[in-house]
PDB file of C-alpha atoms in Angstrom:
ATOM      1  CA  MET A   1     212.813 128.798  22.471  1.00 95.00           C
ATOM      2  CA  LYS A   2     214.104 126.974  19.377  1.00 98.00           C
ATOM      3  CA  THR A   3     211.076 126.953  17.098  1.00 99.00           C
ATOM      4  CA  ILE A   4     210.411 125.581  13.623  1.00 98.00           C
ATOM      5  CA  VAL A   5     207.943 127.570  11.505  1.00 99.00           C
ATOM      6  CA  THR A   6     206.817 125.700   8.407  1.00 98.00           C
ATOM      7  CA  GLY A   7     205.529 127.763   5.509  1.00 98.00           C
ATOM      8  CA  ALA A   8     207.598 130.717   6.725  1.00 98.00           C
ATOM      9  CA  SER A   9     207.830 132.297   3.271  1.00 96.00           C
ATOM     10  CA  GLY A  10     204.053 132.536   2.883  1.00 95.00           C
ATOM     11  CA  LEU A  11     201.798 135.393   3.891  1.00 95.00           C
ATOM     12  CA  LEU A  12     200.762 133.972   7.263  1.00 97.00           C
ATOM     13  CA  GLY A  13     204.010 132.133   7.967  1.00 98.00           C
ATOM     14  CA  ARG A  14     206.098 135.237   7.389  1.00 97.00           C
ATOM     15  CA  HIS A  15     204.096 137.217   9.929  1.00 98.00           C
ATOM     16  CA  VAL A  16     204.325 134.355  12.419  1.00 99.00           C
ATOM     17  CA  ALA A  17     208.100 134.094  12.034  1.00 98.00           C
ATOM     18  CA  GLU A  18     208.495 137.864  12.378  1.00 98.00           C
ATOM     19  CA  ALA A  19     206.466 137.907  15.601  1.00 99.00           C
ATOM     20  CA  LEU A  20     208.432 135.024  17.098  1.00 99.00           C
ATOM     21  CA  VAL A  21     211.823 136.520  16.227  1.00 99.00           C
ATOM     22  CA  ALA A  22     210.780 139.893  17.669  1.00 98.00           C
ATOM     23  CA  ALA A  23     209.868 138.114  20.913  1.00 98.00           C
ATOM     24  CA  GLY A  24     213.321 136.531  21.142  1.00 98.00           C
ATOM     25  CA  HIS A  25     212.669 133.043  19.786  1.00 99.00           C
ATOM     26  CA  ASP A  26     215.307 131.199  17.740  1.00 98.00           C
ATOM     27  CA  VAL A  27     213.373 130.542  14.518  1.00 98.00           C
ATOM     28  CA  LEU A  28     214.131 128.181  11.662  1.00 98.00           C
ATOM     29  CA  GLY A  29     211.772 128.895   8.786  1.00 98.00           C
ATOM     30  CA  VAL A  30     211.006 125.979   6.470  1.00 97.00           C
ATOM     31  CA  ASP A  31     209.511 126.555   3.040  1.00 95.00           C
ATOM     32  CA  ALA A  32     209.846 125.379  -0.542  1.00 91.00           C
ATOM     33  CA  VAL A  33     210.201 129.045  -1.505  1.00 90.00           C
ATOM     34  CA  VAL A  34     213.495 130.684  -0.573  1.00 90.00           C
ATOM     35  CA  PRO A  35     212.717 134.054   1.051  1.00 90.00           C
ATOM     36  CA  GLY A  36     214.547 137.294   0.526  1.00 89.00           C
ATOM     37  CA  GLU A  37     216.453 138.858   3.386  1.00 92.00           C
ATOM     38  CA  VAL A  38     214.801 137.755   6.635  1.00 96.00           C
ATOM     39  CA  ALA A  39     215.663 137.787  10.324  1.00 97.00           C
ATOM     40  CA  TRP A  40     215.485 134.006  10.751  1.00 98.00           C
ATOM     41  CA  ARG A  41     217.382 130.995   9.449  1.00 97.00           C
ATOM     42  CA  HIS A  42     215.869 129.242   6.434  1.00 97.00           C
ATOM     43  CA  ALA A  43     215.787 125.642   5.240  1.00 97.00           C
ATOM     44  CA  THR A  44     214.162 124.063   2.203  1.00 95.00           C
ATOM     45  CA  ALA A  45     212.662 120.599   2.548  1.00 92.00           C
ATOM     46  CA  ASP A  46     210.006 118.248   1.223  1.00 94.00           C
ATOM     47  CA  LEU A  47     207.616 118.020   4.153  1.00 97.00           C
ATOM     48  CA  THR A  48     205.714 115.201   2.463  1.00 97.00           C
ATOM     49  CA  ASP A  49     208.777 113.043   3.263  1.00 96.00           C
ATOM     50  CA  LEU A  50     208.957 112.031   6.927  1.00 96.00           C
ATOM     51  CA  GLY A  51     212.713 111.443   6.944  1.00 95.00           C
ATOM     52  CA  SER A  52     213.480 114.878   5.542  1.00 94.00           C
ATOM     53  CA  THR A  53     211.059 116.476   7.971  1.00 97.00           C
ATOM     54  CA  LEU A  54     212.603 114.723  10.966  1.00 95.00           C
ATOM     55  CA  GLN A  55     216.065 115.935  10.008  1.00 94.00           C
ATOM     56  CA  LEU A  56     214.799 119.506  10.193  1.00 93.00           C
ATOM     57  CA  VAL A  57     212.917 119.426  13.462  1.00 94.00           C
ATOM     58  CA  ARG A  58     215.352 117.436  15.598  1.00 90.00           C
ATOM     59  CA  ASP A  59     216.369 119.185  18.816  1.00 89.00           C
ATOM     60  CA  CYS A  60     213.609 121.796  18.489  1.00 96.00           C
ATOM     61  CA  ASP A  61     211.531 122.964  21.442  1.00 98.00           C
ATOM     62  CA  ALA A  62     208.400 123.818  19.473  1.00 99.00           C
ATOM     63  CA  VAL A  63     206.857 123.632  16.017  1.00 99.00           C
ATOM     64  CA  VAL A  64     204.422 126.032  14.366  1.00 99.00           C
ATOM     65  CA  HIS A  65     202.937 124.302  11.331  1.00 99.00           C
ATOM     66  CA  VAL A  66     201.632 126.770   8.764  1.00 99.00           C
ATOM     67  CA  ALA A  67     202.738 125.175   5.473  1.00 98.00           C
ATOM     68  CA  ALA A  68     199.879 124.042   3.229  1.00 98.00           C
ATOM     69  CA  ILE A  69     198.304 124.496  -0.162  1.00 97.00           C
ATOM     70  CA  PRO A  70     196.074 127.394   0.982  1.00 94.00           C
ATOM     71  CA  ARG A  71     192.960 126.918  -1.149  1.00 92.00           C
ATOM     72  CA  PRO A  72     191.108 124.242  -3.127  1.00 93.00           C
ATOM     73  CA  THR A  73     191.198 126.229  -6.367  1.00 91.00           C
ATOM     74  CA  GLY A  74     193.909 126.216  -9.015  1.00 92.00           C
ATOM     75  CA  ARG A  75     194.994 122.613  -8.370  1.00 95.00           C
ATOM     76  CA  ALA A  76     193.410 119.195  -8.483  1.00 97.00           C
ATOM     77  CA  GLY A  77     191.421 118.506  -5.331  1.00 94.00           C
ATOM     78  CA  GLY A  78     193.289 115.264  -4.744  1.00 97.00           C
ATOM     79  CA  GLU A  79     196.623 117.064  -4.830  1.00 98.00           C
ATOM     80  CA  VAL A  80     195.447 119.652  -2.298  1.00 98.00           C
ATOM     81  CA  PHE A  81     194.116 116.998   0.071  1.00 98.00           C
ATOM     82  CA  LYS A  82     197.047 114.593  -0.272  1.00 98.00           C
ATOM     83  CA  THR A  83     199.713 117.264   0.152  1.00 98.00           C
ATOM     84  CA  ASN A  84     198.120 118.956   3.152  1.00 98.00           C
ATOM     85  CA  ILE A  85     197.372 115.708   4.969  1.00 99.00           C
ATOM     86  CA  ALA A  86     200.802 114.173   4.325  1.00 98.00           C
ATOM     87  CA  THR A  87     202.524 117.362   5.405  1.00 98.00           C
ATOM     88  CA  ALA A  88     200.477 117.699   8.591  1.00 99.00           C
ATOM     89  CA  TYR A  89     201.029 114.052   9.528  1.00 99.00           C
ATOM     90  CA  ASN A  90     204.771 114.176   8.910  1.00 98.00           C
ATOM     91  CA  VAL A  91     205.329 117.440  10.761  1.00 99.00           C
ATOM     92  CA  VAL A  92     203.314 116.209  13.753  1.00 99.00           C
ATOM     93  CA  GLU A  93     205.100 112.850  13.841  1.00 98.00           C
ATOM     94  CA  ALA A  94     208.522 114.429  13.410  1.00 98.00           C
ATOM     95  CA  ALA A  95     207.815 116.920  16.200  1.00 98.00           C
ATOM     96  CA  ALA A  96     206.760 114.077  18.487  1.00 98.00           C
ATOM     97  CA  MET A  97     209.830 111.985  17.673  1.00 97.00           C
ATOM     98  CA  ALA A  98     212.100 115.002  18.128  1.00 96.00           C
ATOM     99  CA  GLY A  99     210.722 115.647  21.607  1.00 97.00           C
ATOM    100  CA  ALA A 100     209.116 119.013  20.898  1.00 98.00           C
ATOM    101  CA  ARG A 101     207.181 120.301  23.897  1.00 98.00           C
ATOM    102  CA  ARG A 102     204.730 122.578  22.089  1.00 99.00           C
ATOM    103  CA  PHE A 103     202.901 122.454  18.746  1.00 99.00           C
ATOM    104  CA  VAL A 104     200.769 125.159  17.131  1.00 99.00           C
ATOM    105  CA  TYR A 105     198.753 124.268  14.037  1.00 99.00           C
ATOM    106  CA  ALA A 106     197.381 126.742  11.511  1.00 99.00           C
ATOM    107  CA  SER A 107     193.931 125.414  10.738  1.00 99.00           C
ATOM    108  CA  SER A 108     191.293 127.365   8.837  1.00 97.00           C
ATOM    109  CA  PHE A 109     187.880 128.964   9.058  1.00 93.00           C
ATOM    110  CA  SER A 110     187.144 126.688   6.077  1.00 93.00           C
ATOM    111  CA  VAL A 111     186.616 123.858   8.573  1.00 95.00           C
ATOM    112  CA  PHE A 112     183.164 125.400   9.097  1.00 94.00           C
ATOM    113  CA  GLY A 113     182.446 125.209   5.364  1.00 92.00           C
ATOM    114  CA  TYR A 114     183.193 128.797   4.329  1.00 87.00           C
ATOM    115  CA  PRO A 115     183.857 130.092   1.694  1.00 86.00           C
ATOM    116  CA  PHE A 116     184.447 127.165  -0.680  1.00 86.00           C
ATOM    117  CA  PHE A 117     181.110 125.397  -0.319  1.00 86.00           C
ATOM    118  CA  GLU A 118     179.127 123.934  -3.226  1.00 84.00           C
ATOM    119  CA  LYS A 119     175.902 123.672  -1.245  1.00 86.00           C
ATOM    120  CA  PRO A 120     175.387 126.931   0.696  1.00 85.00           C
ATOM    121  CA  VAL A 121     176.143 126.755   4.418  1.00 84.00           C
ATOM    122  CA  ARG A 122     173.846 128.591   6.817  1.00 87.00           C
ATOM    123  CA  PRO A 123     175.309 129.347  10.263  1.00 90.00           C
ATOM    124  CA  PRO A 124     173.061 127.905  12.989  1.00 92.00           C
ATOM    125  CA  TYR A 125     173.600 131.146  14.935  1.00 93.00           C
ATOM    126  CA  LEU A 126     175.848 134.206  15.013  1.00 90.00           C
ATOM    127  CA  PRO A 127     178.557 135.039  15.769  1.00 90.00           C
ATOM    128  CA  VAL A 128     180.393 131.924  14.594  1.00 90.00           C
ATOM    129  CA  ASP A 129     182.333 130.293  17.426  1.00 93.00           C
ATOM    130  CA  LEU A 130     184.027 126.981  18.188  1.00 91.00           C
ATOM    131  CA  ASN A 131     180.706 125.343  19.045  1.00 94.00           C
ATOM    132  CA  HIS A 132     179.647 125.532  15.401  1.00 93.00           C
ATOM    133  CA  PRO A 133     179.674 122.166  13.631  1.00 95.00           C
ATOM    134  CA  VAL A 134     182.317 121.149  11.125  1.00 95.00           C
ATOM    135  CA  GLY A 135     180.848 121.788   7.680  1.00 93.00           C
ATOM    136  CA  ALA A 136     183.763 121.440   5.245  1.00 94.00           C
ATOM    137  CA  GLN A 137     182.763 120.355   1.740  1.00 94.00           C
ATOM    138  CA  ASP A 138     185.992 120.985  -0.187  1.00 96.00           C
ATOM    139  CA  PRO A 139     189.392 119.234  -0.119  1.00 97.00           C
ATOM    140  CA  TYR A 140     191.124 122.189   1.530  1.00 97.00           C
ATOM    141  CA  GLY A 141     188.635 122.517   4.388  1.00 97.00           C
ATOM    142  CA  LEU A 142     188.606 118.753   4.880  1.00 98.00           C
ATOM    143  CA  SER A 143     192.398 118.627   4.991  1.00 98.00           C
ATOM    144  CA  LYS A 144     192.494 121.337   7.645  1.00 98.00           C
ATOM    145  CA  TRP A 145     189.891 119.598   9.782  1.00 98.00           C
ATOM    146  CA  LEU A 146     191.719 116.279   9.571  1.00 99.00           C
ATOM    147  CA  GLY A 147     194.949 118.105  10.364  1.00 99.00           C
ATOM    148  CA  GLU A 148     193.361 119.152  13.655  1.00 99.00           C
ATOM    149  CA  GLU A 149     192.511 115.508  14.302  1.00 99.00           C
ATOM    150  CA  ILE A 150     196.114 114.470  13.634  1.00 99.00           C
ATOM    151  CA  VAL A 151     197.328 117.053  16.155  1.00 99.00           C
ATOM    152  CA  ASP A 152     194.714 115.963  18.703  1.00 99.00           C
ATOM    153  CA  ALA A 153     195.774 112.320  18.335  1.00 99.00           C
ATOM    154  CA  ALA A 154     199.366 113.254  19.194  1.00 99.00           C
ATOM    155  CA  VAL A 155     198.178 115.186  22.250  1.00 99.00           C
ATOM    156  CA  ARG A 156     196.105 112.200  23.415  1.00 99.00           C
ATOM    157  CA  ARG A 157     199.169 109.979  23.432  1.00 98.00           C
ATOM    158  CA  GLY A 158     201.156 112.562  25.381  1.00 98.00           C
ATOM    159  CA  ALA A 159     203.501 113.702  22.603  1.00 98.00           C
ATOM    160  CA  PHE A 160     203.234 117.431  23.365  1.00 99.00           C
ATOM    161  CA  SER A 161     200.775 120.183  24.258  1.00 99.00           C
ATOM    162  CA  ALA A 162     199.132 121.860  21.281  1.00 99.00           C
ATOM    163  CA  VAL A 163     196.780 124.526  19.993  1.00 98.00           C
ATOM    164  CA  SER A 164     194.989 124.573  16.628  1.00 99.00           C
ATOM    165  CA  ILE A 165     193.917 128.002  15.365  1.00 98.00           C
ATOM    166  CA  ARG A 166     191.187 128.351  12.728  1.00 97.00           C
ATOM    167  CA  MET A 167     192.366 131.307  10.701  1.00 96.00           C
ATOM    168  CA  PRO A 168     190.217 133.537   8.458  1.00 93.00           C
ATOM    169  CA  TRP A 169     191.422 135.299   5.311  1.00 88.00           C
ATOM    170  CA  ILE A 170     194.824 136.878   6.051  1.00 92.00           C
ATOM    171  CA  GLN A 171     195.441 140.409   4.790  1.00 87.00           C
ATOM    172  CA  THR A 172     197.980 143.216   4.888  1.00 84.00           C
ATOM    173  CA  PRO A 173     197.086 146.922   5.015  1.00 78.00           C
ATOM    174  CA  GLY A 174     197.870 147.226   1.305  1.00 75.00           C
ATOM    175  CA  SER A 175     195.848 144.221   0.200  1.00 74.00           C
ATOM    176  CA  PHE A 176     192.919 145.273   2.363  1.00 69.00           C
ATOM    177  CA  PHE A 177     192.546 148.747   0.893  1.00 67.00           C
ATOM    178  CA  GLU A 178     193.234 147.592  -2.663  1.00 70.00           C
ATOM    179  CA  GLY A 179     191.209 144.408  -2.795  1.00 67.00           C
ATOM    180  CA  VAL A 180     189.228 143.595   0.316  1.00 68.00           C
ATOM    181  CA  ALA A 181     187.512 146.841   1.268  1.00 66.00           C
ATOM    182  CA  PRO A 182     185.772 147.289  -2.115  1.00 69.00           C
ATOM    183  CA  ARG A 183     184.404 143.743  -1.908  1.00 67.00           C
ATOM    184  CA  ARG A 184     183.078 143.916   1.640  1.00 63.00           C
ATOM    185  CA  ALA A 185     179.871 145.591   0.494  1.00 65.00           C
ATOM    186  CA  THR A 186     179.067 142.883  -2.056  1.00 71.00           C
ATOM    187  CA  ALA A 187     176.785 139.923  -1.457  1.00 68.00           C
ATOM    188  CA  ASP A 188     179.495 137.519  -2.628  1.00 69.00           C
ATOM    189  CA  SER A 189     181.548 138.406   0.450  1.00 68.00           C
ATOM    190  CA  ALA A 190     178.941 136.648   2.567  1.00 73.00           C
ATOM    191  CA  ARG A 191     180.575 133.377   1.453  1.00 76.00           C
ATOM    192  CA  ASP A 192     183.270 133.940   4.083  1.00 73.00           C
ATOM    193  CA  LEU A 193     181.008 135.892   6.472  1.00 79.00           C
ATOM    194  CA  TRP A 194     183.101 139.015   5.778  1.00 75.00           C
ATOM    195  CA  ALA A 195     185.893 137.543   7.915  1.00 82.00           C
ATOM    196  CA  TYR A 196     189.513 138.663   7.593  1.00 85.00           C
ATOM    197  CA  LEU A 197     192.519 139.301   9.851  1.00 93.00           C
ATOM    198  CA  ASP A 198     195.600 141.493   9.550  1.00 94.00           C
ATOM    199  CA  GLY A 199     198.695 139.298   9.244  1.00 96.00           C
ATOM    200  CA  ARG A 200     200.432 141.213  12.026  1.00 97.00           C
ATOM    201  CA  ASP A 201     197.619 140.406  14.431  1.00 98.00           C
ATOM    202  CA  ALA A 202     197.725 136.795  13.280  1.00 98.00           C
ATOM    203  CA  GLY A 203     201.441 136.668  14.056  1.00 98.00           C
ATOM    204  CA  GLN A 204     200.788 137.933  17.571  1.00 98.00           C
ATOM    205  CA  GLY A 205     198.064 135.348  18.009  1.00 98.00           C
ATOM    206  CA  PHE A 206     200.431 132.529  17.130  1.00 99.00           C
ATOM    207  CA  LEU A 207     203.058 133.940  19.469  1.00 99.00           C
ATOM    208  CA  ARG A 208     200.558 133.915  22.343  1.00 99.00           C
ATOM    209  CA  ALA A 209     199.498 130.373  21.471  1.00 99.00           C
ATOM    210  CA  LEU A 210     203.118 129.234  21.436  1.00 98.00           C
ATOM    211  CA  GLU A 211     203.936 130.792  24.799  1.00 98.00           C
ATOM    212  CA  TRP A 212     200.667 129.945  26.544  1.00 91.00           C
TER     213      TRP A 212
END
């Protein structure tokens, strides 16, 4: 399957592209950052521009949209929100216009309000599942939630079939043992409910969502 993976140079996107290539998919990775030596083709584009995005995704069978500013910190909130929303809208619209049959969207656990809340969020019950209410308070979480709505709108009009996946904190074995494991015993880690996922498992999850 000819598949576009946006954000393919990032931590999550790289694992997604690797999983898809290993499964035999023809992958074009799109990212502002040029990767090193990789097993997929690469293109650089401004995904906030619809015309540029459409040029990339034409003739594709599927799109996996991972590209985003991945947190609300370090940049102005308006920039995070504007960039993520514009990118999600353009990639969805371009995929629809290009005739893509399948769309997979990388949403975030932050849709529930964790871990970037200002007013503490208390889960109504545990474990957290998809029946929990949207509780985003920050521009990143809001942008991911509205990205889901953009995808759902395209599905309602019959553009393609789609899955949105709310991802937790993505880790590698090295980053886990060096940075995550020592923090898991601290109270501050409760902000994200101690949630994390190995990037390799995340890549397999996106592969299953694509092929489902």
